[in-house]
CSV table of C-alpha atoms in Angstrom, one decimal:
chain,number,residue,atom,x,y,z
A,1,UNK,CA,10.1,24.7,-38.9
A,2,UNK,CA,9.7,24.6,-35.0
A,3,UNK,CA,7.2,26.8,-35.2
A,4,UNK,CA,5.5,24.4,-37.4
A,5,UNK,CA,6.2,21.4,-35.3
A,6,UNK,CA,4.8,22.8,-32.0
A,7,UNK,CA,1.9,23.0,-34.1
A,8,UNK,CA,1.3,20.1,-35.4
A,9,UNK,CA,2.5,18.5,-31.9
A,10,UNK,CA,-0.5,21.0,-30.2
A,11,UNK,CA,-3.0,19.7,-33.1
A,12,UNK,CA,-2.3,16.3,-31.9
A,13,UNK,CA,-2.9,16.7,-28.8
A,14,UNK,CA,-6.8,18.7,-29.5
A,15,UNK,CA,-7.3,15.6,-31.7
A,16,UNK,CA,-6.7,12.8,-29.0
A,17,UNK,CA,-8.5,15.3,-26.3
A,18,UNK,CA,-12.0,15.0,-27.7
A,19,UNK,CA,-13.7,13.1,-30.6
A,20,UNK,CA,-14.5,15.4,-33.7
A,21,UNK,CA,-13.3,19.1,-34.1
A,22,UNK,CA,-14.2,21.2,-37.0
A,23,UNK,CA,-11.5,23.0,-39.3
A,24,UNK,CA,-12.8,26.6,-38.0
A,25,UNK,CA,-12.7,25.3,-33.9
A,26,UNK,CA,-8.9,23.9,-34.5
A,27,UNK,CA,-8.3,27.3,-36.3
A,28,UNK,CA,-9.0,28.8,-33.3
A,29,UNK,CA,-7.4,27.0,-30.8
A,30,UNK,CA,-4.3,26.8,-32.9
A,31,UNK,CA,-4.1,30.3,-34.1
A,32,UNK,CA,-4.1,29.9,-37.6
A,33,UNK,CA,-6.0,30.0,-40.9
A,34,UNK,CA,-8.8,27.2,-41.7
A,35,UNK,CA,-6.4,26.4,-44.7
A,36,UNK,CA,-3.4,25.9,-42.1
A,37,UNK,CA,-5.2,22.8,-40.5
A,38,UNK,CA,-5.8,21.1,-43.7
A,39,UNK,CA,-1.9,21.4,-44.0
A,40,UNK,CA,-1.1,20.3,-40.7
A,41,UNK,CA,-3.6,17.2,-41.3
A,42,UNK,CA,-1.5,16.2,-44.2
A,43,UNK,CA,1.7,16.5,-42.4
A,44,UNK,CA,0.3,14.0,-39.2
A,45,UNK,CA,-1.0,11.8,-41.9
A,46,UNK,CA,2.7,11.3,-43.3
A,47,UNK,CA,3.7,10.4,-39.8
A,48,UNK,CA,1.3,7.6,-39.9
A,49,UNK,CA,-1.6,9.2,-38.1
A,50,UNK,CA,-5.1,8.3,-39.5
A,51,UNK,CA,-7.1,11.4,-39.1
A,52,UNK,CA,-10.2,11.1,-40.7
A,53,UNK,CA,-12.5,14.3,-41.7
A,54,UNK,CA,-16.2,14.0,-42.7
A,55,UNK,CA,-18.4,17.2,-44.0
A,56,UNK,CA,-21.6,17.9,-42.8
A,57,UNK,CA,-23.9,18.6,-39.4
A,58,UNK,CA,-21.8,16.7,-37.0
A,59,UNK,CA,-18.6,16.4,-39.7
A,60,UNK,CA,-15.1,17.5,-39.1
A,61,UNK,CA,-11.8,16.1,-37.8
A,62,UNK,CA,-11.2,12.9,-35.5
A,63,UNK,CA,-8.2,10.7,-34.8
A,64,UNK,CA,-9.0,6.8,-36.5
A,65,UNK,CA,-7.6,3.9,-35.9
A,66,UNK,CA,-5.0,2.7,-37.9
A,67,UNK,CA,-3.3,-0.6,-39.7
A,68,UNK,CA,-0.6,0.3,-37.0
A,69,UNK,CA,-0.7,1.7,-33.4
A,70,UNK,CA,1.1,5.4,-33.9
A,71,UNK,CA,2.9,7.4,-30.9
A,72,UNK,CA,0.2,8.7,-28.3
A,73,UNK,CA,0.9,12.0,-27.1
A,74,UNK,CA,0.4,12.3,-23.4
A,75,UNK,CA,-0.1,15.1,-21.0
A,76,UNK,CA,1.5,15.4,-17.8
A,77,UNK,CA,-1.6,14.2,-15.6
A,78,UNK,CA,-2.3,10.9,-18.4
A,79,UNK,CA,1.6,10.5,-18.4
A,80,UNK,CA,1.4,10.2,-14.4
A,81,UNK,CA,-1.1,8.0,-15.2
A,82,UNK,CA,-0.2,5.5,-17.0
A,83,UNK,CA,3.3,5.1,-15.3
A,84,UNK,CA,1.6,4.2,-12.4
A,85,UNK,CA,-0.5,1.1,-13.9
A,86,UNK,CA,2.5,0.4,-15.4
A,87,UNK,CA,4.5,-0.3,-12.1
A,88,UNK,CA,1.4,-1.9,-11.1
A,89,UNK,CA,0.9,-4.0,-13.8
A,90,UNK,CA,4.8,-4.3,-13.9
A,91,UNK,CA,4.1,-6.2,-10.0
A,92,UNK,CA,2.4,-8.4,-11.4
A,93,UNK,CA,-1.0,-7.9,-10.6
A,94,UNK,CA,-2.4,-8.4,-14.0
A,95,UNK,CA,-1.5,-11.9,-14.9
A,96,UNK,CA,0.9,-12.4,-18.1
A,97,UNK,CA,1.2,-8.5,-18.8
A,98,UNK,CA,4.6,-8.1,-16.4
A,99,UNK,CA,7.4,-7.9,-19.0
A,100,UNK,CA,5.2,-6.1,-21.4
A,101,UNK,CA,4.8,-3.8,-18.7
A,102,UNK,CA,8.2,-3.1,-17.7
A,103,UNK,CA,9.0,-2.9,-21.2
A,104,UNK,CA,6.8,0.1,-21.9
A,105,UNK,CA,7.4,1.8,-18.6
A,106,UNK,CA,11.0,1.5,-19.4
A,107,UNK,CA,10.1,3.7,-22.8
A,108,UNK,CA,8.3,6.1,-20.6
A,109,UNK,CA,10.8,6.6,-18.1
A,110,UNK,CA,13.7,7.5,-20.4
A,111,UNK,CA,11.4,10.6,-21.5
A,112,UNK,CA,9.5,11.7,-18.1
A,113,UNK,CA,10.6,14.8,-16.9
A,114,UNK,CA,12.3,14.6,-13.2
A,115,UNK,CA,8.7,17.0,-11.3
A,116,UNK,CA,6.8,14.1,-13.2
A,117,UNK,CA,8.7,11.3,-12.1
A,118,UNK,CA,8.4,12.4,-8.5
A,119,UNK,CA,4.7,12.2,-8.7
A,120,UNK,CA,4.5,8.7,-9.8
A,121,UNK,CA,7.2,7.9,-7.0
A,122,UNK,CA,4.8,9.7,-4.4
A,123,UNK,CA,1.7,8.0,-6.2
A,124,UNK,CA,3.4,5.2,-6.0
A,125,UNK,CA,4.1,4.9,-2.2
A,126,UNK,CA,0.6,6.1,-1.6
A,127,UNK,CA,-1.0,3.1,-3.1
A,128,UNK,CA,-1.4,-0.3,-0.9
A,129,UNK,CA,-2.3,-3.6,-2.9
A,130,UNK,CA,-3.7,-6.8,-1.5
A,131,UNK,CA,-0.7,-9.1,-2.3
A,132,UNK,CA,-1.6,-13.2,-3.6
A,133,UNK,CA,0.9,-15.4,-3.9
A,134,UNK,CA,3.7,-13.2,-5.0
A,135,UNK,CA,6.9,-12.2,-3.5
A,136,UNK,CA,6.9,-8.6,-3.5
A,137,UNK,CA,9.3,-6.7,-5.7
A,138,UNK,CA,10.4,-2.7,-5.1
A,139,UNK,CA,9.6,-1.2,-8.2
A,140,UNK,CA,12.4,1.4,-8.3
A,141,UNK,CA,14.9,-2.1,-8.5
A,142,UNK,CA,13.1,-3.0,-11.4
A,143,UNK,CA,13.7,0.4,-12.9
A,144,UNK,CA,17.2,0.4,-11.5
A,145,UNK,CA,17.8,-3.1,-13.6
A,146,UNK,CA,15.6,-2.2,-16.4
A,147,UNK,CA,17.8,1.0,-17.5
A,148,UNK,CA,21.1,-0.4,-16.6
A,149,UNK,CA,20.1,-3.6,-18.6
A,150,UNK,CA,19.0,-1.2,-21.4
A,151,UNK,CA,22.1,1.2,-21.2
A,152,UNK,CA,24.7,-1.7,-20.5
A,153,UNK,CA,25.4,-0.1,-17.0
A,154,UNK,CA,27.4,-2.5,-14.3
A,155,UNK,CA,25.1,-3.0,-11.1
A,156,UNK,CA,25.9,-3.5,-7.3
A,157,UNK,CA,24.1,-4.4,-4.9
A,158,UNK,CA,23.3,-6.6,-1.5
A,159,UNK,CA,22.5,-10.3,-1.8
A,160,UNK,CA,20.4,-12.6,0.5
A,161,UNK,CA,20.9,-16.4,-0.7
A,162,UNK,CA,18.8,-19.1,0.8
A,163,UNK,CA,20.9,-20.0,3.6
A,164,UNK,CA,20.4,-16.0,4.5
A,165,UNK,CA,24.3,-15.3,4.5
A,166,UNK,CA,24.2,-11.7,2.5
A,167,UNK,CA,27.2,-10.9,0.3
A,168,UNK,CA,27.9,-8.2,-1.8
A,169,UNK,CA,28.0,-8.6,-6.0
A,170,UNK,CA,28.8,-6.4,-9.0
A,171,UNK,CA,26.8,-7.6,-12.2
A,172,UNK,CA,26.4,-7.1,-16.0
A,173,UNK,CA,22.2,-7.3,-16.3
A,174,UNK,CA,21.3,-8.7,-19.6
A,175,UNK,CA,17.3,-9.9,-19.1
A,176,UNK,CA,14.5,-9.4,-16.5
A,177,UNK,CA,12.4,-12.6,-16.4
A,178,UNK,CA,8.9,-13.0,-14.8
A,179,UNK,CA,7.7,-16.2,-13.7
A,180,UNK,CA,4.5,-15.3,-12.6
A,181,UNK,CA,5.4,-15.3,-8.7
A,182,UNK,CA,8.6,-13.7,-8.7
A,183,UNK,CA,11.2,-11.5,-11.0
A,184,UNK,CA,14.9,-12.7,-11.4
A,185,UNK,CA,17.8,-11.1,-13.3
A,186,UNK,CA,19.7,-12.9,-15.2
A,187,UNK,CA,22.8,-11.5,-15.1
A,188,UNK,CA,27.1,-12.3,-15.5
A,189,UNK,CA,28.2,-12.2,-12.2
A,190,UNK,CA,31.9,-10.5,-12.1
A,191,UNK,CA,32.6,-11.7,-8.4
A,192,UNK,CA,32.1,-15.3,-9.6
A,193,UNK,CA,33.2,-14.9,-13.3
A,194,UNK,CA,29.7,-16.4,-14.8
A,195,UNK,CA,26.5,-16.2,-15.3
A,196,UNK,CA,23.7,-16.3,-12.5
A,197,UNK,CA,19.8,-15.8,-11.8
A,198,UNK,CA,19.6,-13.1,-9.0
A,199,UNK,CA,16.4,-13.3,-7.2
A,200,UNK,CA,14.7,-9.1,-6.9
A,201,UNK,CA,13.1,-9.9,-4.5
A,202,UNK,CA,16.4,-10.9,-2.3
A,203,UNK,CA,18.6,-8.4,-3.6
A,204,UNK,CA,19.1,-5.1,-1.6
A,205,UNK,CA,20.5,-1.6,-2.2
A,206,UNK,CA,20.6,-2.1,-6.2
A,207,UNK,CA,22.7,0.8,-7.8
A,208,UNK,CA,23.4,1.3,-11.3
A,209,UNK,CA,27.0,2.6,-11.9
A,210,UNK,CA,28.3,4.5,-14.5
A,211,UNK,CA,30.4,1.6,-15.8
A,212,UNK,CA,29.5,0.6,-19.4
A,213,UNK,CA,30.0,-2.8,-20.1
A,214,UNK,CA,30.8,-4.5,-23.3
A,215,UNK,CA,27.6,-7.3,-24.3
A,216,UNK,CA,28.9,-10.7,-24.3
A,217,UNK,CA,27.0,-14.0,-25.9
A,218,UNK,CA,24.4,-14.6,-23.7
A,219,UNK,CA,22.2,-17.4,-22.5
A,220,UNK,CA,18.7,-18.3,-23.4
A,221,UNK,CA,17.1,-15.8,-20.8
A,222,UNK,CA,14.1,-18.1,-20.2
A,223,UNK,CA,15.7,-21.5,-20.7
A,224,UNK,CA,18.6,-20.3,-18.2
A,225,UNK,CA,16.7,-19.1,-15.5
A,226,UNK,CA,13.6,-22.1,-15.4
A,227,UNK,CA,16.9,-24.4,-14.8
A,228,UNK,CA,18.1,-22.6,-12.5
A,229,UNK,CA,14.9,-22.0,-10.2
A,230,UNK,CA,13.3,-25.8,-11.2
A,231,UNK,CA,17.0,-27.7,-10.6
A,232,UNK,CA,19.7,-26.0,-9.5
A,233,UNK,CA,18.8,-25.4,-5.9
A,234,UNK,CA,17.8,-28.6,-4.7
A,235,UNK,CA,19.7,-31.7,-3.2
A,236,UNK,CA,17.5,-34.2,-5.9
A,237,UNK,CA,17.1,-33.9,-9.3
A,238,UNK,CA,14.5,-36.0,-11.1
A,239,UNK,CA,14.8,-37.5,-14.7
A,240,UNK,CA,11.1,-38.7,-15.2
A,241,UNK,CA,9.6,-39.7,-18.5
A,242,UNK,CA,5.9,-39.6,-18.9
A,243,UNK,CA,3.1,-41.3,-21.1
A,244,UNK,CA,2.2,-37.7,-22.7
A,245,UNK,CA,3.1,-35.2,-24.9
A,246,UNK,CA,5.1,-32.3,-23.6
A,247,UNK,CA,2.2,-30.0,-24.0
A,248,UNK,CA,0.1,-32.0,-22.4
A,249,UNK,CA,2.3,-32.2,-19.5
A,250,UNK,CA,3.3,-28.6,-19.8
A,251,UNK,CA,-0.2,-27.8,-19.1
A,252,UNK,CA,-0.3,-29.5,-15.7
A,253,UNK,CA,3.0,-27.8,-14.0
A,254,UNK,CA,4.7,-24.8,-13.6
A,255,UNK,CA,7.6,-23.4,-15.2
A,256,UNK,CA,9.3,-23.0,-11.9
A,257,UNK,CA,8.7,-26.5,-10.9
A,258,UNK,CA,9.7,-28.6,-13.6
A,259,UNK,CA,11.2,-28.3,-17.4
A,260,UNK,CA,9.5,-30.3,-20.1
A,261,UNK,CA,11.0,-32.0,-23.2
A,262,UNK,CA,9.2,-33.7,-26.1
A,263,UNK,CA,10.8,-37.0,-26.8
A,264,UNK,CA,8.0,-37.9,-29.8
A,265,UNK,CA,4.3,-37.0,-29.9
A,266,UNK,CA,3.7,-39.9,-27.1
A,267,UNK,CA,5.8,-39.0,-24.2
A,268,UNK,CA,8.2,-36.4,-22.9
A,269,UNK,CA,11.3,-35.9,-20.3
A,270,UNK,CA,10.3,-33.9,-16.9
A,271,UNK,CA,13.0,-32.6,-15.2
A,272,UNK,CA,12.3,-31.5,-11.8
A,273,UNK,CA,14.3,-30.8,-8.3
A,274,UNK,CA,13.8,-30.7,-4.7
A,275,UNK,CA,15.4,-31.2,-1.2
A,276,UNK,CA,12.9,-34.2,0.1
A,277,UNK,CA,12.6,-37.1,-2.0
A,278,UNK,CA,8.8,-38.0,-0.6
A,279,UNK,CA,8.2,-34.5,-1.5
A,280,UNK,CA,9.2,-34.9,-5.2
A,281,UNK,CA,7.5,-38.2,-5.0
A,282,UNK,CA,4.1,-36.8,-4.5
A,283,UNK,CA,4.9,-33.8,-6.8
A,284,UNK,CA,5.6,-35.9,-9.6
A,285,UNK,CA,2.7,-38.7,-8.9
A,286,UNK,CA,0.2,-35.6,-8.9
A,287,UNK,CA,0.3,-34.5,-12.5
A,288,UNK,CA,-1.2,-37.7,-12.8
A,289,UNK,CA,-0.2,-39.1,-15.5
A,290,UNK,CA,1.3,-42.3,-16.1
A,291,UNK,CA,5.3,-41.8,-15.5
A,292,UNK,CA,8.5,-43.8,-15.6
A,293,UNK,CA,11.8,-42.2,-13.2
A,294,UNK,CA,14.8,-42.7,-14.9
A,295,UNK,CA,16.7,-41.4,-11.8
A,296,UNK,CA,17.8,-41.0,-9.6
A,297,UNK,CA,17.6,-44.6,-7.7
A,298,UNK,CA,16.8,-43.2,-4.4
A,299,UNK,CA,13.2,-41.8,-6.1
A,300,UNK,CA,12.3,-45.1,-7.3
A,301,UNK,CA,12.3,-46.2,-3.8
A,302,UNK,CA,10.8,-43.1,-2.6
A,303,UNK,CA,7.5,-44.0,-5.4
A,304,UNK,CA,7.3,-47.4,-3.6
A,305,UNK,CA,7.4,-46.1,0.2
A,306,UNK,CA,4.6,-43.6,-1.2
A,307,UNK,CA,2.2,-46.2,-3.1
A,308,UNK,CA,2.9,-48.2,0.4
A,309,UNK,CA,1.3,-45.5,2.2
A,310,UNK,CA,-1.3,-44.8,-0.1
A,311,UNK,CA,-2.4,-48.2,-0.5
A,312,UNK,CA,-2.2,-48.5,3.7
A,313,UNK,CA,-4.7,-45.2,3.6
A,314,UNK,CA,-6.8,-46.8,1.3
A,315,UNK,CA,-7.3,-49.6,3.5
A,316,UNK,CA,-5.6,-51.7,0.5
């Protein structure tokens, strides 16, 4: 029976090497009878793999594509490979791909061999990319959080908050969340007995320990950590309803600058923060959209200093 897998695993690999092979060519490679192939055909067939065979000048056996996408089987060099756009892809430097990204490479890391994983660490390090406006994230912390998240391993590590103190936290990770400039980890803080959104790109010598903790009733990944990074930080928080519909609205900011709610088809509830009132002022008046603030108070009068100045500019 091993003998027979190795096989079929080896005919798997001719198969997804080049595009058609005839029965007596895969007889050779393999070591085995014409008659063998046909057998080990059926058996990848069971599996779910469409392998197609045609007669003729030209005919023989190719891999097809099929109603679902069946397990690739990946040489050392492709494995390299692809783990490296992963982690680059994973940075994200392909726009909306990230957590996909980190998903799949979290697959492929539980299976690469240590020699291979070395490579893509030295690949890795080798390669320089010309940063927009992202905040850089160490891809090994990803990993780090990635496994421990998936294997319900306690984390430590080095925090810097905004202020720059740095203390030092031990975690349960739950979800990785990309917001397009940054990652955050939403995670139960043990130190402060509750959940927080941990920054990657602030936090420092990340370690996964062996503790395995017990999964507890989680937040809304994405809900918890767009409130965290849109109001929690700031001095002000604005309650601003707008002539629109939420998805018209949504359209014109940013997840981590505002939360939108539908109140009917018409209008919708922005929820936005910041540490300048004139600065939320000018953010809010630039979605430009007609918009009522339903507080704070201070905000109102903040709108009526700015259409001052505006009017002043406009020689109004």
């Amino acid at each position: 029976m091993a003998e027979t897998t190795a096989r079929v695993l080896q005919l798997l690999g001719l198969l997804q090497s080049r595009p058609v092979w005839t029965g007596p060519e895969l007889a050779d490679r393999l070591g085995v009878t014409v008659r063998s192939v046909r057998r080990d055909v059926e058996r990848l067939r069971d599996l779910g793999y469409p392998v197609l065979a045609s007669k003729g000048v030209g005919g023989g056996y190719q891999l097809g594509a099929g109603r679902s996408l069946p397990p690739l089987l990946l040489d050392s060099e492709e494995a390299v490979a692809v783990a490296v756009c992963l982690r680059l892809a994973a940075g994200g430097t392909v726009a909306g791909v990230g957590e996909a990204a980190l998903r799949t490479l979290t697959k492929l890391d539980q299976v690469l061999p240590g020699r291979l994983r070395a490579q893509v660490a030295a690949l890795q390090e080798a390669t320089v990319t010309l940063d927009g406006r992202t905040d850089a994230v160490d891809p090994e912390v990803l990993m780090t959080l990635a496994r421990a998240s998936r294997d319900l391993h306690r984390v430590r590590f080095g925090y810097v908050a905004r202020g720059g103190e740095v203390t030092a936290r031990t975690a349960e990770p739950y979800r990785l969340v990309a917001t397009g400039r940054r990652w955050y980890v939403l995670a139960y803080d043990l130190d402060r007995d509750d959940w927080r959104t941990f920054r990657l790109d602030r936090m420092t010598g990340v370690v996964a320990t062996t503790w395995v903790f017990r999964p507890r009733e989680a937040p809304d990944a994405r809900e918890f950590v767009a409130r965290s990074v849109n109001q929690s930080p700031y001095r002000h928080v604005a309650r601003v309803r707008y002539a629109a519909s939420a998805e018209e609205v949504s359209r014109r900011v940013t997840p981590t600058s505002a939360s939108v709610e539908p109140i009917d088809d018409q209008s919708c509830l922005l929820v936005a923060g910041a540490d300048h009132l004139d600065h939320l002022a000018v953010h809010l008046v630039g979605i430009g959209i007609d918009c009522e603030v339903l507080e704070p108070p201070e905000l109102v009068t903040a709108m009526r200093d700015l259409a001052g100045r505006l009017a002043r500019a406009a020689g109004v």
